[in-house]
Coordinates of C-alpha atoms in Angstrom, one line a residue:
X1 CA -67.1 21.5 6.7
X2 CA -66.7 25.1 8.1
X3 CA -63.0 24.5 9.8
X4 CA -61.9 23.4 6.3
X5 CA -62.4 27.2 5.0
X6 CA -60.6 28.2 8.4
X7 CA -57.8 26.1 7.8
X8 CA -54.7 27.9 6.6
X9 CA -54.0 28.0 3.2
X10 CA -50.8 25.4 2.7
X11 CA -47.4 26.8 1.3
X12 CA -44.2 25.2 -0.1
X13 CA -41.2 25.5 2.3
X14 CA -38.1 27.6 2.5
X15 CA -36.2 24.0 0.9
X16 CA -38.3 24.2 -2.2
X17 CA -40.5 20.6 -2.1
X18 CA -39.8 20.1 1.9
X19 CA -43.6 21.6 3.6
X20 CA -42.9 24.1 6.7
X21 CA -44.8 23.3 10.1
X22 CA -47.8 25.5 9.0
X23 CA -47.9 22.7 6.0
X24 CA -48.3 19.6 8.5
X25 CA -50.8 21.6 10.6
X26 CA -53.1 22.1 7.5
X27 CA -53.3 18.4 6.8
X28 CA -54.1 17.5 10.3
X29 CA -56.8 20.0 10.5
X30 CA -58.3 18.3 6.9
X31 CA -58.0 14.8 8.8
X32 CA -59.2 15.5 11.9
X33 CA -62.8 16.6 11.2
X34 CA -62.7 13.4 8.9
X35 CA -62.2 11.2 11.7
X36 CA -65.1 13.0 14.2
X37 CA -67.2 12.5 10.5
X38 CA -66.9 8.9 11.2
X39 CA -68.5 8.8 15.2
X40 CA -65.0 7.7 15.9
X41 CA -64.2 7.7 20.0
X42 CA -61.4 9.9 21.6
X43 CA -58.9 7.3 21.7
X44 CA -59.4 6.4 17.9
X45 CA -59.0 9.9 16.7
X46 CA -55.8 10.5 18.8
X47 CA -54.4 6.8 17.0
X48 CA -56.0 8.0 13.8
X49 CA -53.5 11.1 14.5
X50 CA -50.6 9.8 15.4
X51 CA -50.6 7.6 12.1
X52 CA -51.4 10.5 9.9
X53 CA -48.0 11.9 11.6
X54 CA -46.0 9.0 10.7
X55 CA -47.4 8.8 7.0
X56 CA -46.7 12.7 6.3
X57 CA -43.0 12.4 8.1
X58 CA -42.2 9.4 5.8
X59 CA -43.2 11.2 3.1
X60 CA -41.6 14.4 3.6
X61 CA -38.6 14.3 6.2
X62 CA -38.9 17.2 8.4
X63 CA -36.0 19.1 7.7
X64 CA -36.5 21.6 10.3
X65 CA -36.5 22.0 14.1
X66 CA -40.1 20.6 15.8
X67 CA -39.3 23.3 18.2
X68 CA -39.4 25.8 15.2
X69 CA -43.6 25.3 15.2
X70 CA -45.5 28.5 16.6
X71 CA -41.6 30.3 16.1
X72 CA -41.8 33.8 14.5
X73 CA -40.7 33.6 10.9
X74 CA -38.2 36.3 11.3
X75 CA -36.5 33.6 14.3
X76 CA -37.0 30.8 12.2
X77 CA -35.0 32.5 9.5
X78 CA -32.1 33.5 12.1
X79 CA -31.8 30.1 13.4
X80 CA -31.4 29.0 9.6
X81 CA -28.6 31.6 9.0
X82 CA -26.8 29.2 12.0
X83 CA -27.6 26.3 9.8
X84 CA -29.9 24.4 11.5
X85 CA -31.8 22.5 9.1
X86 CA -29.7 22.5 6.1
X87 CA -30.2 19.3 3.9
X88 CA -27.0 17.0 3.4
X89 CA -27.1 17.3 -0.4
X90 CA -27.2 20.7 -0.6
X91 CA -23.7 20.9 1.8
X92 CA -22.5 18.2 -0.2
X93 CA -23.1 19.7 -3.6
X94 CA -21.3 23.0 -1.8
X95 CA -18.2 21.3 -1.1
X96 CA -18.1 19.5 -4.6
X97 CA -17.8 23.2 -6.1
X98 CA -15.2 24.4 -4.2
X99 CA -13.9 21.2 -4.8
X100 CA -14.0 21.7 -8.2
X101 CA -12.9 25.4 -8.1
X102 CA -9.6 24.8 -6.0
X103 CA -8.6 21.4 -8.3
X104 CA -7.8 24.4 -11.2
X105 CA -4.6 24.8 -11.2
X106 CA -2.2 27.6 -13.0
X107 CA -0.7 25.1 -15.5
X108 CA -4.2 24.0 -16.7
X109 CA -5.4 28.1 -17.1
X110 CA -1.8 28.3 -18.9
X111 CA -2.6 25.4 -21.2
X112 CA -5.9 26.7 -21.8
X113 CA -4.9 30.1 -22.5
X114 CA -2.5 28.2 -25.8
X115 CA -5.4 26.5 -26.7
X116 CA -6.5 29.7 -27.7
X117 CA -3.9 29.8 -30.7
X118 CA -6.1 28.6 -33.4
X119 CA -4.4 26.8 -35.9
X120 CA -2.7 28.8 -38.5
X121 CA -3.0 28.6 -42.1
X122 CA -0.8 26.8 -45.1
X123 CA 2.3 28.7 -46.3
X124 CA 1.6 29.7 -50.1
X125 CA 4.2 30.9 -51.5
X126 CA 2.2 31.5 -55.2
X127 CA 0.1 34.2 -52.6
X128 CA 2.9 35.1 -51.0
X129 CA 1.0 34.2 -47.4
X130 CA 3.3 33.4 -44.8
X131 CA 1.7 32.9 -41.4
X132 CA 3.8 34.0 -38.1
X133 CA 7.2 33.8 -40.6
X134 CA 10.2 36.4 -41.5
X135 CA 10.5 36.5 -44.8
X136 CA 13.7 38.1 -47.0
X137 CA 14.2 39.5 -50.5
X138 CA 17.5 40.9 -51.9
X139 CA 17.5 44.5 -52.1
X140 CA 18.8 46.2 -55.5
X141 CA 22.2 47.0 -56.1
X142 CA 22.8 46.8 -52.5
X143 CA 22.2 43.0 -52.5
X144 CA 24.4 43.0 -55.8
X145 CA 27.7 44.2 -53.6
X146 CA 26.8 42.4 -50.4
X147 CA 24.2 39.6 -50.7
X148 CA 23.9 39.1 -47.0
X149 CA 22.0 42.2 -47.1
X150 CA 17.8 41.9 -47.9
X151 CA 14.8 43.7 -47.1
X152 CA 12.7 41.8 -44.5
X153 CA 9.5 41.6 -43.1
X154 CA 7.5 40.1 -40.3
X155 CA 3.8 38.5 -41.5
X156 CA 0.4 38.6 -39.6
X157 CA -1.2 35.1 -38.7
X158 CA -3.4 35.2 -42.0
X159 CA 0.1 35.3 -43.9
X160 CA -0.2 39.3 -44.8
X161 CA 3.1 40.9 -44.9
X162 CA 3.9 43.9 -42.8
X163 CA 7.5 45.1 -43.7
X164 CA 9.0 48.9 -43.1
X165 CA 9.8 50.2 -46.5
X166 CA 9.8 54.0 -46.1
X167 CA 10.0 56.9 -43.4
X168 CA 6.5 56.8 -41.8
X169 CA 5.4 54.3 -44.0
X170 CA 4.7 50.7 -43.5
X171 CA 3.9 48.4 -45.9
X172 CA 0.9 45.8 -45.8
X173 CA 0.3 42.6 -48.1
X174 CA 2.4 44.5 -50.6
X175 CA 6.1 43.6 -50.0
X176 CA 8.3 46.0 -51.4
X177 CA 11.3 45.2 -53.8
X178 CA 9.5 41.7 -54.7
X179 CA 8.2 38.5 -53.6
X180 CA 10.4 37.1 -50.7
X181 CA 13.2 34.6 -51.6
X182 CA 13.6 33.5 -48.0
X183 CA 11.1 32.7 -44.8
X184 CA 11.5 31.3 -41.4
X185 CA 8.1 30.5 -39.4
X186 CA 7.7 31.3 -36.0
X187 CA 6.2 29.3 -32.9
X188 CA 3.7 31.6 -30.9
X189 CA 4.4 29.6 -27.9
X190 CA 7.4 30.8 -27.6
X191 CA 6.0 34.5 -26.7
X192 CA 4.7 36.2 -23.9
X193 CA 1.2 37.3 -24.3
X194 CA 0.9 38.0 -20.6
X195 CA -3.1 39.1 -20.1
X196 CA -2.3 41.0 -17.4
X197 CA 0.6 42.5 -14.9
X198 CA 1.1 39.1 -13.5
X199 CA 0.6 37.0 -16.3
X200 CA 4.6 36.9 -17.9
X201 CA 5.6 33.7 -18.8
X202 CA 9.0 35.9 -19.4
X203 CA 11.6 36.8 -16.3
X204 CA 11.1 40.1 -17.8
X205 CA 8.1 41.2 -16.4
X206 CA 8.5 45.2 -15.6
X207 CA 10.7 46.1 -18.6
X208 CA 8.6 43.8 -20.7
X209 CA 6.0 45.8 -19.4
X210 CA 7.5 49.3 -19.8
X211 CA 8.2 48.9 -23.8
X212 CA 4.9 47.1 -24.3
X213 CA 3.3 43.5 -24.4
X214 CA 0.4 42.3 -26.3
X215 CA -2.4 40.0 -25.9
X216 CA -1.7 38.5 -29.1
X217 CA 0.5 38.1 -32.4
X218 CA -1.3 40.8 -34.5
X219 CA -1.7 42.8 -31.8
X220 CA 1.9 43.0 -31.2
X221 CA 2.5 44.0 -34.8
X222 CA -0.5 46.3 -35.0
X223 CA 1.3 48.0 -32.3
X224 CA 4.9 48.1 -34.1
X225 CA 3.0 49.4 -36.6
X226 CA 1.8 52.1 -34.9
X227 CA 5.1 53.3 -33.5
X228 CA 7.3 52.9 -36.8
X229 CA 4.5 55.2 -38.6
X230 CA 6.3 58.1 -36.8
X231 CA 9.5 57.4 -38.2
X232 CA 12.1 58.0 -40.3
X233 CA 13.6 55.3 -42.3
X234 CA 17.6 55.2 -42.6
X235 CA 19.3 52.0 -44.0
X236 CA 22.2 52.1 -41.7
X237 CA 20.1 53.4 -38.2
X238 CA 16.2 52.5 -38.6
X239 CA 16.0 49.7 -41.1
X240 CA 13.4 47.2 -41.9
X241 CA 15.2 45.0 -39.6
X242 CA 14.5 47.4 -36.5
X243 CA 11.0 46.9 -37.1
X244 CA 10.5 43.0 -36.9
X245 CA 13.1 43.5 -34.0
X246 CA 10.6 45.8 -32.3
X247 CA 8.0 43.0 -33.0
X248 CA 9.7 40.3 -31.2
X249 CA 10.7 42.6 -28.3
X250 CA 7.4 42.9 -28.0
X251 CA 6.3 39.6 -28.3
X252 CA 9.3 38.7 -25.8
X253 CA 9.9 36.3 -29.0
X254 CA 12.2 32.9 -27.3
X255 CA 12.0 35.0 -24.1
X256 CA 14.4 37.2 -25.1
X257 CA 13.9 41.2 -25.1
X258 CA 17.7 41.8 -26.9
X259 CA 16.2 41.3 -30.4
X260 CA 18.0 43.7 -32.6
X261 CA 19.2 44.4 -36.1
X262 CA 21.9 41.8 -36.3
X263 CA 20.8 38.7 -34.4
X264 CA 17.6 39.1 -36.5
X265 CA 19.6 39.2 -39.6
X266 CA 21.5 35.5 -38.6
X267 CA 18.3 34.2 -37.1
X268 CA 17.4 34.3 -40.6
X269 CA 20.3 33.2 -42.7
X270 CA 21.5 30.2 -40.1
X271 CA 17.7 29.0 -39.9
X272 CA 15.8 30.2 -42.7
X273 CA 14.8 28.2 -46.2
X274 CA 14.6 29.3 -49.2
X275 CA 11.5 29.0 -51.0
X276 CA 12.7 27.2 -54.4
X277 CA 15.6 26.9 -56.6
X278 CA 14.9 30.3 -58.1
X279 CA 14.9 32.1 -55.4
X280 CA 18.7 31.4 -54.8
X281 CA 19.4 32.5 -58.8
X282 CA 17.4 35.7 -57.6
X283 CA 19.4 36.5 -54.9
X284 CA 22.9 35.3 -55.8
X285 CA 22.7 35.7 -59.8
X286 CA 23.4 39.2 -60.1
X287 CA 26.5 39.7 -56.9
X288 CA 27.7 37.0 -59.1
X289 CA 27.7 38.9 -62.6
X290 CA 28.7 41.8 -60.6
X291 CA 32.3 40.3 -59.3
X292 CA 32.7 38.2 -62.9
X293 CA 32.5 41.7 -64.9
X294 CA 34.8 43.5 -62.1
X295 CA 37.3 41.2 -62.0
X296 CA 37.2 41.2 -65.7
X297 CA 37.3 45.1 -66.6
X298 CA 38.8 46.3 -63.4
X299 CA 40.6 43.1 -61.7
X300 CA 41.9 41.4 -58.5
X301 CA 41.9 45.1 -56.6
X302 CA 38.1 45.1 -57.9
X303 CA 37.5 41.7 -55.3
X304 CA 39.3 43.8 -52.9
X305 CA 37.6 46.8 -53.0
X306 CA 34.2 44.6 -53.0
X307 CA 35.0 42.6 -49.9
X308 CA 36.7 45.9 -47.9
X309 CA 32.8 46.9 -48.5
X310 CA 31.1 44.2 -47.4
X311 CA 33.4 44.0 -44.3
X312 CA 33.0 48.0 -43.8
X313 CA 28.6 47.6 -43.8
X314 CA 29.3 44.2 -41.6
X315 CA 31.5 45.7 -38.8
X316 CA 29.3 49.1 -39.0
X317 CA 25.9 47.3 -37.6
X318 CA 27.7 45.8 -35.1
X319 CA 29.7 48.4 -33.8
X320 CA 26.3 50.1 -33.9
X321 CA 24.2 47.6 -32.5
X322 CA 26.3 47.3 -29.6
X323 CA 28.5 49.5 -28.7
X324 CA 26.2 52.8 -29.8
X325 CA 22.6 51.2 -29.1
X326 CA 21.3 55.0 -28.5
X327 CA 22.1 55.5 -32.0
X328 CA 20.3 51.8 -33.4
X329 CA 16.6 52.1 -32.9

């Protein structure tokens, strides 16, 4: 019973449940002494052996080299970086990763990346909450002689209204010269929200780039924001307009960086709606008792005089816009 106290003490294997060498040589030395315990001859013991063998390598297939036994760890552990004795599964489980890793493709990280536009909120107009939309309102007096002519703003994705109503001064959730009479909603999958310098969905990339992308809708008008906060409001050079124009150059809005004063303006007359029947009184109503009572007291050369104006405000944005764009910002 002594050589079972000199037997060494039994260890798990480098492959977790799978016994090293020093592992079989423990249970041999246990079974041996057992067998001269029963006055078995030579020839029994060396068949008693050989079957204790066979039963342990059923059990647990030897994973690793016979000639490893009596091997140095240090060499058994080089001749494992060659990959000798690597079990099947854990190669095939391996090659199912990369397997898995190579099947992900850009389009599926693209259509994961607009998964991540959660769903926006309802449109109330009683709140005045317009999600991702342009909204309008007719300006006093102005609106009066030329009803094409509004205030406008651009709205957060909770709805909050950001408009540019004064030099260094932007509005929020408090939309100057009343509630809007107009909106158009946006679709945030039509903007570039590149996460990085290779990421543009736009063919802009550089100059998209250069003036400043964003990660997200808010973050594109938090950054608006930041830039129109250093200036100085002028109705016919740095309007409301330029500011939700500087939004969806940003947000490379329809993949289009040439958003300016005017094509915002249509935008939002050919495709915007009105938000009820009052809303068209609002804005109409008055330019309409305006021309009545000119025509009346003054005449036809009042309806002249009123149209020469409109046409004079209508030819000076886009002379501006596109023929002086260092003077438009």
């Amino acid at each position: 019973m002594k050589r079972f106290a000199l037997a060494p003490k039994p260890a798990m294997g480098r492959f977790g449940l799978i016994p090293d060498p020093e592992t079989y040589l423990y249970w041999l030395l246990l079974l041996f002494p057992a067998s001269s315990s029963l006055s078995l001859s030579l020839p029994h013991q060396f068949l008693l052996l050989l079957q204790t063998l066979a039963s342990l390598s059923s059990i647990f297939p030897l994973c690793v080299d016979p000639s490893d036994i009596g091997v140095g760890v240090s060499d058994r552990n080089l001749k494992m970086s060659r990959g000798r004795g690597v079990p099947m599964m854990d190669l095939k489980r391996s090659y199912d990763v990369e397997d898995r890793v190579v099947s992900v493709s850009i389009p599926s990280i693209i259509e994961a990346d607009e998964a991540d536009l959660w769903p926006l909120p309802e449109i109330d107009t009683k709140k005045s909450k317009f999600p991702c939309c342009i909204v309008w309102t007719p300006l006093p007096v102005v609106s009066w002689l030329a009803p094409f002519i509004g205030h406008i703003g651009l709205c957060r994705e909770d709805g909050v209204i950001l408009d540019f109503a004064g030099s260094n001064f932007i509005n929020v959730d408090d939309f100057a010269f009343g509630p809007p009479a107009r909106y158009l909603q946006l679709d945030r999958t039509k903007c570039c929200l590149p996460p990085n310098m290779g990421g543009h969905t736009c063919k802009y990339g550089f100059k998209h780039t250069d003036f400043g992308t964003a990660r997200t809708w808010d973050n594109a008008l938090s950054s608006s924001t930041r830039s129109f906060e250093h200036k100085t409001y002028n109705i016919f050079t740095c309007n409301c307009h330029s500011f939700v124009a500087n939004c969806l150059n940003r947000l490379c809005y329809g993949g289009s960086m040439e958003w300016n004063m005017v094509n915002v303006a249509i935008l939002l007359m050919i495709k915007g709606k009105w938000i009820n029947g009052s809303s068209v009184v609002r804005s109409f109503l008055p330019c309409a008792v305006v021309t009545s009572l000119g025509v009346v007291l003054v005449g036809w050369p009042f309806l002249i005089g009123l149209s020469s104006f409109s046409l004079l405000l209508f030819a000076w944005f886009i002379i501006a816009t596109y023929c002086f764009k260092n003077i438009i910002t």
